[in-house]
mmCIF file of C-alpha atoms and ligand atoms in Angstrom:
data_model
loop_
_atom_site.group_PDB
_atom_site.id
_atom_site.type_symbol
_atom_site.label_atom_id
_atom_site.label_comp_id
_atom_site.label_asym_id
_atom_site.label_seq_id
_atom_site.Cartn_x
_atom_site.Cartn_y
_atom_site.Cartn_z
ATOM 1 C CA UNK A 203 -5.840 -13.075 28.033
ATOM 2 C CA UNK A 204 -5.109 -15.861 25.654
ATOM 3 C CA UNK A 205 -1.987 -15.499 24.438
ATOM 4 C CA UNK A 206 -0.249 -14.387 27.671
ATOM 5 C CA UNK A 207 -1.624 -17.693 29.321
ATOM 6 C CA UNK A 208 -0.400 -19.581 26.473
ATOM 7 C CA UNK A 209 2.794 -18.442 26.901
ATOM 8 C CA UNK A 210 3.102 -18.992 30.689
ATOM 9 C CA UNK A 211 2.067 -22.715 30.053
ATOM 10 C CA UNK A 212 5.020 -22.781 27.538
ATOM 11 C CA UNK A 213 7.911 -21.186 28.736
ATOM 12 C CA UNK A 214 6.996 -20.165 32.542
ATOM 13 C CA UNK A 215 8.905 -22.301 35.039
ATOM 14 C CA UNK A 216 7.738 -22.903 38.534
ATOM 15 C CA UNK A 217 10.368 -22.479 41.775
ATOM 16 C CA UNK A 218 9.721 -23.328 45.419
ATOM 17 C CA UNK A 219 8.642 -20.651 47.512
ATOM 18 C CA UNK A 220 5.702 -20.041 44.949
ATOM 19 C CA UNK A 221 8.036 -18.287 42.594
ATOM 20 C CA UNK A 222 6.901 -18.113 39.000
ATOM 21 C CA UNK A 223 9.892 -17.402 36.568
ATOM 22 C CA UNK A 224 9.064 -15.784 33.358
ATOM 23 C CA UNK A 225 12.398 -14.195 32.730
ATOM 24 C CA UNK A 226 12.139 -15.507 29.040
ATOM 25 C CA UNK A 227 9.713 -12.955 27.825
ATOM 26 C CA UNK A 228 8.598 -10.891 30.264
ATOM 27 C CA UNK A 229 11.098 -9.529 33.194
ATOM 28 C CA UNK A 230 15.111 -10.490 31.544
ATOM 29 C CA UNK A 231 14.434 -10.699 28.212
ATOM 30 C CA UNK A 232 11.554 -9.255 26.937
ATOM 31 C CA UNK A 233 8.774 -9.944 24.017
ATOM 32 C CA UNK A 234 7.577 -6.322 22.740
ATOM 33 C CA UNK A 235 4.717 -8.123 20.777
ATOM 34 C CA UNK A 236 3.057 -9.966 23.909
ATOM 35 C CA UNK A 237 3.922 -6.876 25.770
ATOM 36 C CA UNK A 238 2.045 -4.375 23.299
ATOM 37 C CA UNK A 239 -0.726 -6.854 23.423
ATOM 38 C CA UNK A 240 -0.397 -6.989 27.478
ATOM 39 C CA UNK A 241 -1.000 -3.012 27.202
ATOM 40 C CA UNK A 242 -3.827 -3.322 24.649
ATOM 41 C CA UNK A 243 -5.530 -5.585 26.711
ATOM 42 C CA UNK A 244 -5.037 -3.196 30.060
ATOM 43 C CA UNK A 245 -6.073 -0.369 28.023
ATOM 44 C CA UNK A 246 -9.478 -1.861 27.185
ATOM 45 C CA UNK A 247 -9.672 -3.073 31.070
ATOM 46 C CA UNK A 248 -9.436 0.694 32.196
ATOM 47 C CA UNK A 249 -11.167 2.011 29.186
ATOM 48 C CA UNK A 250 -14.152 3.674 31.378
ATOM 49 C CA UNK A 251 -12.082 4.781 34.231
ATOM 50 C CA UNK A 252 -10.258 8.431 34.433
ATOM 51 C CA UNK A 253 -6.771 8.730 34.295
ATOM 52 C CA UNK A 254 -3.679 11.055 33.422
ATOM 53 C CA UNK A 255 -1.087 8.745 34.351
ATOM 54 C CA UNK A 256 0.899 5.682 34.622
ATOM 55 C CA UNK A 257 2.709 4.464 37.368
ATOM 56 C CA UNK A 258 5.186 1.796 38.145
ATOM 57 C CA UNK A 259 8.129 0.388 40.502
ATOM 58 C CA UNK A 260 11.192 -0.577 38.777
ATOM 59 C CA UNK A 261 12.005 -2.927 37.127
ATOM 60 C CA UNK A 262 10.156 -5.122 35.554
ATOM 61 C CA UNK A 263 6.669 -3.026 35.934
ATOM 62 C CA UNK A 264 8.681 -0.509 33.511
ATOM 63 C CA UNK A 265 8.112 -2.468 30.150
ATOM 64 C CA UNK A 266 3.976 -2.904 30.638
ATOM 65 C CA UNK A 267 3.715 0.727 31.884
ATOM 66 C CA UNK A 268 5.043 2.321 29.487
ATOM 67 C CA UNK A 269 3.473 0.239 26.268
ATOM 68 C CA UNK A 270 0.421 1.290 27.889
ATOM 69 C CA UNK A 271 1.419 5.126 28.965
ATOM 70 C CA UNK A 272 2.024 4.649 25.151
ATOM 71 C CA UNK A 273 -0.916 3.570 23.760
ATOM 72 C CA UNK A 274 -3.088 5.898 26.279
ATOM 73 C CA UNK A 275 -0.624 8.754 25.347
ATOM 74 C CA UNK A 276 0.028 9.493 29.096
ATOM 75 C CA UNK A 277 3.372 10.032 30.858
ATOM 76 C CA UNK A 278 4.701 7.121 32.808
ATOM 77 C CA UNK A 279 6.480 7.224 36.383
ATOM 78 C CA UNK A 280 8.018 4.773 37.616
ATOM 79 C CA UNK A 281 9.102 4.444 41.425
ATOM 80 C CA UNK A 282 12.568 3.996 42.310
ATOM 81 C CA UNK A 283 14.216 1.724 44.441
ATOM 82 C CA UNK A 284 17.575 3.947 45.595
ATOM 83 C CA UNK A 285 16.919 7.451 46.648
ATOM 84 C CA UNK A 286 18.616 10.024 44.219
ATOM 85 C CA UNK A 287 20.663 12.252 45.857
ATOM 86 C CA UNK A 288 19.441 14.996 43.553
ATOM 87 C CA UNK A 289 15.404 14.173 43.964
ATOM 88 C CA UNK A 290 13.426 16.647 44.539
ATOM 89 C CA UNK A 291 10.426 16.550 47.043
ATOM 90 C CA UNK A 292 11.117 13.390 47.653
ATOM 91 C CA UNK A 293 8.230 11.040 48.663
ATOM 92 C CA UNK A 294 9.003 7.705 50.271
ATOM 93 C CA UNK A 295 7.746 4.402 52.006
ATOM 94 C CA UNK A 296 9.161 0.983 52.844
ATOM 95 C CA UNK A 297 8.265 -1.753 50.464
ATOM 96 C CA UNK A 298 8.821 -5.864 51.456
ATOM 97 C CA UNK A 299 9.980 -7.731 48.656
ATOM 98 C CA UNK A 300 8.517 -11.143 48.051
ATOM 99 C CA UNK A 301 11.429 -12.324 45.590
ATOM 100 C CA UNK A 302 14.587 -10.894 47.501
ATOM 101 C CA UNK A 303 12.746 -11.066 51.285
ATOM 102 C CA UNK A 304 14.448 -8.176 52.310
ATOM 103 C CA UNK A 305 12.791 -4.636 53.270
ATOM 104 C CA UNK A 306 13.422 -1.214 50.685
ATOM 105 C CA UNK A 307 13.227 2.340 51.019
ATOM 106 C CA UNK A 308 11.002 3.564 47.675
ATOM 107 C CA UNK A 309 10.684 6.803 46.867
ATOM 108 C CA UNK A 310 8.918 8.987 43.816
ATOM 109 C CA UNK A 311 9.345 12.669 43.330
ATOM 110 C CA UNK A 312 6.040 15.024 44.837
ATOM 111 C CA UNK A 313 6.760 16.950 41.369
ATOM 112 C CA UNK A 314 5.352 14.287 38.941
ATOM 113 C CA UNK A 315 2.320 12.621 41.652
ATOM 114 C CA UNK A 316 0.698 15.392 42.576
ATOM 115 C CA UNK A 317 -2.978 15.779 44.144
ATOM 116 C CA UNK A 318 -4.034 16.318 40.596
ATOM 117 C CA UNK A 319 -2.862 12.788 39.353
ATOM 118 C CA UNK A 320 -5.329 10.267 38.723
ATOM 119 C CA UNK A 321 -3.232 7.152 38.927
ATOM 120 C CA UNK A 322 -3.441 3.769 37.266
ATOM 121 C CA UNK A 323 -0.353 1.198 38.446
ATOM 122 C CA UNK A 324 0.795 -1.247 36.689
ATOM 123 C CA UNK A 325 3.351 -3.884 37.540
ATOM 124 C CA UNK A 326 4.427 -7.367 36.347
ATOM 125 C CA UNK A 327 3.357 -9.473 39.290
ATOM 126 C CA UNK A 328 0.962 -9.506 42.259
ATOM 127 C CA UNK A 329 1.794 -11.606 44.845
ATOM 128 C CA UNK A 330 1.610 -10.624 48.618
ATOM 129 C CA UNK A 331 0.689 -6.799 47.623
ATOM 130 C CA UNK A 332 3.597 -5.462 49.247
ATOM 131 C CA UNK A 333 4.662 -3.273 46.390
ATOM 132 C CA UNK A 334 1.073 -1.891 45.631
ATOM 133 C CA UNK A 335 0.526 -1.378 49.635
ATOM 134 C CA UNK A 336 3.490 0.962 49.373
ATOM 135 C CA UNK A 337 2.359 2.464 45.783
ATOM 136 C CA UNK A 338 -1.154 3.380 47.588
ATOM 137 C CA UNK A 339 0.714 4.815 50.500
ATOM 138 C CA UNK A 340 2.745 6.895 48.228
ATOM 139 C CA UNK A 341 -0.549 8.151 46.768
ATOM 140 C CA UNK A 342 -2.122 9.154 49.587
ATOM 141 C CA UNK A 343 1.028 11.409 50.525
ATOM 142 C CA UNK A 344 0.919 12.815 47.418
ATOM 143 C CA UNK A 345 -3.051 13.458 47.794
ATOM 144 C CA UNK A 346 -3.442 11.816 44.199
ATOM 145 C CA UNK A 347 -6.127 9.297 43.708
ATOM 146 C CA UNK A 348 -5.897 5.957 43.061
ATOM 147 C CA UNK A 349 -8.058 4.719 39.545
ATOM 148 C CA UNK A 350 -7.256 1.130 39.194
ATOM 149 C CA UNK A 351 -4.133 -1.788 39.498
ATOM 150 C CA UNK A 352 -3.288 -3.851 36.537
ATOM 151 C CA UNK A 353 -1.299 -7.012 36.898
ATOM 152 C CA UNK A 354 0.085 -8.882 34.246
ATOM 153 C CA UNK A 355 0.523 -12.074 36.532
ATOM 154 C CA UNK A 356 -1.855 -12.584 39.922
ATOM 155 C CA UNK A 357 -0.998 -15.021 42.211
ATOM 156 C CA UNK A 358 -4.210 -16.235 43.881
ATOM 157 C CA UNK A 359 -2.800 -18.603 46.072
ATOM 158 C CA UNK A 360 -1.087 -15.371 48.200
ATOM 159 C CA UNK A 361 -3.000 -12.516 49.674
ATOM 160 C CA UNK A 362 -2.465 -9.672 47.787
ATOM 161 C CA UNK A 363 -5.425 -10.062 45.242
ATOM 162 C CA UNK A 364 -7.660 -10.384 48.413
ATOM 163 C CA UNK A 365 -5.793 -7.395 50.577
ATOM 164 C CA UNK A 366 -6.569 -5.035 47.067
ATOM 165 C CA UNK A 367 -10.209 -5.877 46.034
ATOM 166 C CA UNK A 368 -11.616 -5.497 49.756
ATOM 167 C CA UNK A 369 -9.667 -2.323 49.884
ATOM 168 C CA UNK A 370 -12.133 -1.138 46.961
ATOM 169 C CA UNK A 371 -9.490 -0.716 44.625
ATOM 170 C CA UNK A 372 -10.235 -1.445 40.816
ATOM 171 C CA UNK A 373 -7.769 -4.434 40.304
ATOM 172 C CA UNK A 374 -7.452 -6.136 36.483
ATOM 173 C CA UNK A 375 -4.661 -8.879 36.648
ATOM 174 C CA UNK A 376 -4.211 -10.462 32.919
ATOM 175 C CA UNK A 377 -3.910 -14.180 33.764
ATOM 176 C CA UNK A 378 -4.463 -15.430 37.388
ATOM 177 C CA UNK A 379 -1.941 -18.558 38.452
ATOM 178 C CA UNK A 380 -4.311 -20.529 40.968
ATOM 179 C CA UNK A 381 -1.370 -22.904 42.216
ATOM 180 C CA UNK A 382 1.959 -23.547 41.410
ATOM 181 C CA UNK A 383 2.300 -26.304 43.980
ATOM 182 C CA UNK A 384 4.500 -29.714 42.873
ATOM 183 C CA UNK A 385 6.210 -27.348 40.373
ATOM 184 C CA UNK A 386 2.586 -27.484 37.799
ATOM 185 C CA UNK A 387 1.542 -24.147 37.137
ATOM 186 C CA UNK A 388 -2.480 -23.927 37.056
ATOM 187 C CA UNK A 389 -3.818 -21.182 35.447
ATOM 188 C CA UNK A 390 -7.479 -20.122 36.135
HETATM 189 P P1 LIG B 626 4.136 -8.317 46.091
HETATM 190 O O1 LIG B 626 4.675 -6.969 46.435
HETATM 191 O O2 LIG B 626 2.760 -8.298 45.511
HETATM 192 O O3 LIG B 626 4.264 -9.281 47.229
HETATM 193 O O4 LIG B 626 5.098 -8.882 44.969
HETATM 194 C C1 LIG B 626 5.157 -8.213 43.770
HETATM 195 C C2 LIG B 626 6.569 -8.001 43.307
HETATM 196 O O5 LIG B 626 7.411 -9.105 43.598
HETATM 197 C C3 LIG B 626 6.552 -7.830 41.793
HETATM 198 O O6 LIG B 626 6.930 -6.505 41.505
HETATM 199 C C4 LIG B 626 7.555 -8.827 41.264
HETATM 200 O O7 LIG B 626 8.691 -8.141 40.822
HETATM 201 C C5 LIG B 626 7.913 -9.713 42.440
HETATM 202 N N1 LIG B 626 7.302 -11.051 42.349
HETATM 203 C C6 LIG B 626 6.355 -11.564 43.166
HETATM 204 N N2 LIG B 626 6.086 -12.838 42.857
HETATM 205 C C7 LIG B 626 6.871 -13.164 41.809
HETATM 206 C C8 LIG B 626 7.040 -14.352 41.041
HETATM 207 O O8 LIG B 626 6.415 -15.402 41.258
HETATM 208 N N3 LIG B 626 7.948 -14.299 40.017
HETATM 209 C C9 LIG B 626 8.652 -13.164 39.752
HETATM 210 N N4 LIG B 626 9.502 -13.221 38.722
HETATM 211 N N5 LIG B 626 8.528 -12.027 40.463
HETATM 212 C C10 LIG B 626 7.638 -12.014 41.487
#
């Protein structure tokens, strides 16, 4: 996608640890343009493949998924990272997070995945996979299936890409960073 690698090139800014920071228009502040064309450009991606809604982990999955729960006129859930007291059915798993490197307790309600849900996840970045290991474990609890992963940044120098793909699963990632090494990002 063009524009979104553009962009990247422009204003992304590289960190050590592998850490690509796009808080200028994606994940602080936010560009609803590039977005709605992010979600345009999922929607074609997924165009052939069944699904009745959109999932996400909070936060910064929340602004793609639900541009493109818009566009595809489907309801959008995203997972949350504190358990509400109130929740009901309450599914959960434990999620590593490459960016704070600390362990979290996830959880989404049974009452909107269900075993009827045909699922396509969306999320800002994919690095190690961690987030969409726990989203496909939270699936399988809730017996719904799995249709596809769409990224709006992939990391191919870490393993999550990899872990996905050979797990079968239908993964679309927008623009794919090869190496951010020497603080140059290198888009592929
Ligand atoms: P994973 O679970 O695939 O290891 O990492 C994905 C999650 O970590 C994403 O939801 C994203 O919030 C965060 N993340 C991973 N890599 C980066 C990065 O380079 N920059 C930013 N801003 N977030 C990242």
């Amino acid at each position: 996608m063009d524009a979104l690698k553009k962009r990247i090139l422009q204003d992304g800014k590289c960190f050590e640890g592998g850490i690509l920071k796009v808080d200028s228009f994606i994940n602080h502040q936010m560009d609803p343009m590039l977005m709605h064309q992010i979600a345009q450009e999922f929607v074609n991606r997924f165009k052939e493949v069944k699904i009745n809604k959109i999932v996400t982990i909070e936060a910064s999955g929340i602004a793609p998924a639900i541009m493109v729960g818009f566009i595809m006129q489907l309801p959008v859930v995203f997972v949350k990272k504190k358990q509400p007291k109130t929740m009901e059915n309450m599914l959960t798993t434990t999620v590593h997070s490459f960016t704070k490197d600390r362990d979290y307790t996830v959880c989404i309600s049974n009452n909107f995945l269900t075993a009827e849900d045909h699922v396509l996840f969306i999320d800002d970045f994919l690095a190690n996979g961690n987030a969409s290991l726990g989203m496909i474990d939270l699936i399988k609890q809730a017996g719904a299936t799995l249709s596809g992963m769409g990224f709006v940044i992939e990391k191919a120098f870490q393993n999550g890409g990899k872990i996905l793909r050979e797990k079968g699963v239908h993964v679309e990632s927008l623009a794919i960073i090869e190496d951010l090494s020497n603080c140059e990002i290198k888009i592929r």
